[in-house]
Amino acid sequence: MKVTLSVIKADIGGYVGHSESHPDIIAKAAECLNKAKKDGLLIDCQATKCGDDLQLIMTHQKGTSSYDIHKLAWDTFVEGTKLAKKMKLYGAGQDMLKDSFAGNVKGMGPGLAEMEIEERISEPVLIFMADKTSAGAWNMPLYKMFADPFNTIGLVIAANMHNGFTFEVHDVKDHKKIRFNAPEEIYDMLVLIGAAARFAVKAVYHRDNGEIAAVSSTERLYESAGRYVGKDDPVCIVRSQGIFPAVGEVLEPFAAPILVQGWMRGSHMGPLMPVALIDSTPSRFDGPPRVICLGYQLCNGTLIGPRDMFADKSFDLARQQANEMADMMRRHGPFEPHRLPLEEMEYTTMPQVMEKLNGRFQSLDAPFKTKAPASHEQ
Ligand code: 13P
Ligand code: 13P
Ligand code: MG
Ligand code: MG
């Protein structure tokens, strides 16, 4: 049976500030989705959150980029935004960049990951959702899952994975795409995906049969908005077991927290902390960035789950390490490498401040035309 799994998300208002989504908003979204399920558009659905981002998880048979499914998601966000405005939640409608739906939510503010699959005899899927970080945050985890034998022993000892995986990489600035075969092209691929602000792993495919293994959201919110409104807070769907990495191999990259872009005002580097759903409440300096993972067994399109995959003691140490990394980064205050490098700050609110200073710059060789401030003359 062919089934499409669509995960579409947007920040339509935070409670309190950017720290969480209000339960009433999630309930409203669930109501919209359940109506669509009753009407036969969806097979199954769940509305949930990661931090201040509302997450719509839907199964159906309309394929990817379906007008009906995207319109349902858009309308659900519109309904949620109305409620968020009524409650005066913070940044109500933050990611709703357009006034009306134009056929596809891509480029309109929301982020999305969708895959159409032939459901296997058993179909475990893992849905990752992050808050306070950008598209590209999945690069290293996806690389580890599907190309690193130190993470995924199945690449070495399982015959059905031994030929490796194909990575589809998107240049999110120049809007181009390229495919690499792992393992033989990993060095070329790392040149690109190691620069996660520019290149993002969009999808991964099994090399023997072309089956999709993973898909992520790569929408850059600042590009769609033309200014900083919030971070991308991306999502990623990964299929597991059988010809794909085992559940534990898919989760393993998150046991060693890495630094990602995002955090306060979307302008910092900070550790990506794996947490249970209940702990996706980024509060310290609006962070540190969080990742949650909900696991499902698909059953003829029905979502059996979720299991809260990071609500496991074995991730306690990763959380502690992430907190320690957070302390270490915070020590730098407004200095790099905690603050993003200058070229990335272009996509924040900083250019407005730089604008003010532009007229004051003078040539290095010439004496200052303007007088030094009085305190310097003494
Ligand atoms: P089980 O024997 O529990 O099915 O586990 C098999 C496996 O491959 C775990 O990664
Ligand atoms: P969000 O992208 O999660 O809304 O966070 C924005 C921000 O500026 C946090 O400080
Ligand atoms: Mg927000
Ligand atoms: Mg967010």
GROMACS .gro file of N, CA, C and O in nm, residues 194-237:
model
  176
  194GLY      N    1   2.955   1.990   0.514
  194GLY     CA    2   3.023   2.044   0.632
  194GLY      C    3   2.993   2.193   0.648
  194GLY      O    4   3.011   2.250   0.755
  195ALA      N    5   2.946   2.256   0.540
  195ALA     CA    6   2.904   2.397   0.546
  195ALA      C    7   2.751   2.398   0.552
  195ALA      O    8   2.682   2.420   0.452
  196ALA      N    9   2.699   2.372   0.672
  196ALA     CA   10   2.557   2.345   0.687
  196ALA      C   11   2.468   2.468   0.670
  196ALA      O   12   2.347   2.456   0.652
  197ALA      N   13   2.528   2.588   0.674
  197ALA     CA   14   2.446   2.708   0.653
  197ALA      C   15   2.410   2.723   0.506
  197ALA      O   16   2.312   2.787   0.470
  198ARG      N   17   2.491   2.662   0.420
  198ARG     CA   18   2.473   2.679   0.276
  198ARG      C   19   2.417   2.553   0.209
  198ARG      O   20   2.336   2.559   0.118
  199PHE      N   21   2.466   2.435   0.255
  199PHE     CA   22   2.425   2.309   0.192
  199PHE      C   23   2.351   2.223   0.293
  199PHE      O   24   2.400   2.204   0.405
  200ALA      N   25   2.236   2.171   0.253
  200ALA     CA   26   2.157   2.090   0.345
  200ALA      C   27   2.122   1.957   0.280
  200ALA      O   28   2.086   1.952   0.162
  201VAL      N   29   2.133   1.849   0.357
  201VAL     CA   30   2.092   1.718   0.307
  201VAL      C   31   1.940   1.716   0.301
  201VAL      O   32   1.873   1.729   0.403
  202LYS      N   33   1.886   1.706   0.179
  202LYS     CA   34   1.741   1.709   0.162
  202LYS      C   35   1.682   1.569   0.178
  202LYS      O   36   1.575   1.552   0.236
  203ALA      N   37   1.751   1.468   0.122
  203ALA     CA   38   1.696   1.333   0.126
  203ALA      C   39   1.808   1.231   0.115
  203ALA      O   40   1.919   1.262   0.071
  204VAL      N   41   1.777   1.109   0.157
  204VAL     CA   42   1.871   0.997   0.147
  204VAL      C   43   1.795   0.880   0.085
  204VAL      O   44   1.678   0.857   0.118
  205TYR      N   45   1.862   0.808  -0.007
  205TYR     CA   46   1.799   0.694  -0.075
  205TYR      C   47   1.886   0.569  -0.064
  205TYR      O   48   2.010   0.579  -0.064
  206HIS      N   49   1.821   0.454  -0.058
  206HIS     CA   50   1.894   0.327  -0.058
  206HIS      C   51   1.949   0.304  -0.198
  206HIS      O   52   1.878   0.320  -0.298
  207ARG      N   53   2.076   0.265  -0.208
  207ARG     CA   54   2.138   0.255  -0.341
  207ARG      C   55   2.093   0.131  -0.419
  207ARG      O   56   2.094   0.132  -0.541
  208ASP      N   57   2.055   0.025  -0.351
  208ASP     CA   58   2.018  -0.097  -0.424
  208ASP      C   59   1.885  -0.083  -0.496
  208ASP      O   60   1.865  -0.140  -0.602
  209ASN      N   61   1.794  -0.007  -0.436
  209ASN     CA   62   1.657  -0.005  -0.490
  209ASN      C   63   1.597   0.135  -0.501
  209ASN      O   64   1.481   0.150  -0.541
  210GLY      N   65   1.672   0.238  -0.465
  210GLY     CA   66   1.622   0.374  -0.476
  210GLY      C   67   1.515   0.412  -0.375
  210GLY      O   68   1.459   0.522  -0.380
  211GLU      N   69   1.489   0.322  -0.278
  211GLU     CA   70   1.388   0.351  -0.175
  211GLU      C   71   1.429   0.474  -0.093
  211GLU      O   72   1.546   0.485  -0.052
  212ILE      N   73   1.332   0.560  -0.067
  212ILE     CA   74   1.365   0.677   0.016
  212ILE      C   75   1.387   0.633   0.161
  212ILE      O   76   1.310   0.553   0.215
  213ALA      N   77   1.495   0.684   0.221
  213ALA     CA   78   1.529   0.648   0.358
  213ALA      C   79   1.501   0.764   0.454
  213ALA      O   80   1.462   0.742   0.569
  214ALA      N   81   1.523   0.886   0.405
  214ALA     CA   82   1.506   1.003   0.492
  214ALA      C   83   1.474   1.125   0.408
  214ALA      O   84   1.514   1.133   0.291
  215VAL      N   85   1.403   1.219   0.468
  215VAL     CA   86   1.376   1.347   0.401
  215VAL      C   87   1.370   1.456   0.508
  215VAL      O   88   1.327   1.430   0.621
  216SER      N   89   1.421   1.574   0.475
  216SER     CA   90   1.422   1.681   0.576
  216SER      C   91   1.365   1.810   0.519
  216SER      O   92   1.352   1.824   0.398
  217SER      N   93   1.334   1.902   0.606
  217SER     CA   94   1.288   2.034   0.559
  217SER      C   95   1.411   2.121   0.541
  217SER      O   96   1.500   2.124   0.625
  218THR      N   97   1.417   2.191   0.428
  218THR     CA   98   1.535   2.274   0.399
  218THR      C   99   1.496   2.420   0.375
  218THR      O  100   1.578   2.500   0.331
  219GLU      N  101   1.371   2.454   0.404
  219GLU     CA  102   1.327   2.592   0.381
  219GLU      C  103   1.404   2.687   0.474
  219GLU      O  104   1.416   2.660   0.594
  220ARG      N  105   1.456   2.796   0.416
  220ARG     CA  106   1.522   2.898   0.497
  220ARG      C  107   1.424   3.014   0.514
  220ARG      O  108   1.391   3.083   0.418
  221LEU      N  109   1.383   3.034   0.639
  221LEU     CA  110   1.279   3.132   0.667
  221LEU      C  111   1.318   3.273   0.625
  221LEU      O  112   1.238   3.347   0.568
  222TYR      N  113   1.446   3.310   0.648
  222TYR     CA  114   1.486   3.447   0.612
  222TYR      C  115   1.477   3.469   0.462
  222TYR      O  116   1.452   3.580   0.416
  223GLU      N  117   1.499   3.362   0.384
  223GLU     CA  118   1.492   3.376   0.237
  223GLU      C  119   1.349   3.403   0.195
  223GLU      O  120   1.323   3.488   0.109
  224SER      N  121   1.256   3.328   0.252
  224SER     CA  122   1.116   3.348   0.218
  224SER      C  123   1.067   3.484   0.266
  224SER      O  124   0.991   3.552   0.198
  225ALA      N  125   1.116   3.525   0.385
  225ALA     CA  126   1.066   3.649   0.444
  225ALA      C  127   1.143   3.772   0.393
  225ALA      O  128   1.090   3.882   0.394
  226GLY      N  129   1.270   3.751   0.352
  226GLY     CA  130   1.353   3.864   0.311
  226GLY      C  131   1.409   3.939   0.431
  226GLY      O  132   1.470   4.045   0.417
  227ARG      N  133   1.387   3.886   0.551
  227ARG     CA  134   1.438   3.949   0.673
  227ARG      C  135   1.430   3.845   0.784
  227ARG      O  136   1.370   3.738   0.763
  228TYR      N  137   1.488   3.875   0.901
  228TYR     CA  138   1.482   3.778   1.009
  228TYR      C  139   1.346   3.785   1.079
  228TYR      O  140   1.305   3.890   1.126
  229VAL      N  141   1.275   3.671   1.080
  229VAL     CA  142   1.151   3.667   1.159
  229VAL      C  143   1.159   3.559   1.266
  229VAL      O  144   1.088   3.562   1.366
  230GLY      N  145   1.244   3.459   1.246
  230GLY     CA  146   1.260   3.349   1.340
  230GLY      C  147   1.349   3.247   1.272
  230GLY      O  148   1.390   3.266   1.158
  231LYS      N  149   1.380   3.136   1.343
  231LYS     CA  150   1.466   3.035   1.282
  231LYS      C  151   1.382   2.931   1.208
  231LYS      O  152   1.262   2.919   1.229
  232ASP      N  153   1.450   2.851   1.124
  232ASP     CA  154   1.380   2.753   1.040
  232ASP      C  155   1.316   2.642   1.124
  232ASP      O  156   1.210   2.591   1.091
  233ASP      N  157   1.388   2.603   1.230
  233ASP     CA  158   1.337   2.498   1.319
  233ASP      C  159   1.290   2.377   1.238
  233ASP      O  160   1.170   2.347   1.231
  234PRO      N  161   1.386   2.305   1.178
  234PRO     CA  162   1.354   2.205   1.075
  234PRO      C  163   1.303   2.072   1.130
  234PRO      O  164   1.316   2.044   1.250
  235VAL      N  165   1.246   1.992   1.041
  235VAL     CA  166   1.199   1.857   1.074
  235VAL      C  167   1.265   1.757   0.980
  235VAL      O  168   1.317   1.795   0.874
  236CYS      N  169   1.262   1.632   1.018
  236CYS     CA  170   1.326   1.528   0.938
  236CYS      C  171   1.257   1.394   0.965
  236CYS      O  172   1.230   1.361   1.080
  237ILE      N  173   1.225   1.320   0.859
  237ILE     CA  174   1.163   1.188   0.873
  237ILE      C  175   1.267   1.083   0.834
  237ILE      O  176   1.330   1.095   0.729
   0.00000   0.00000   0.00000
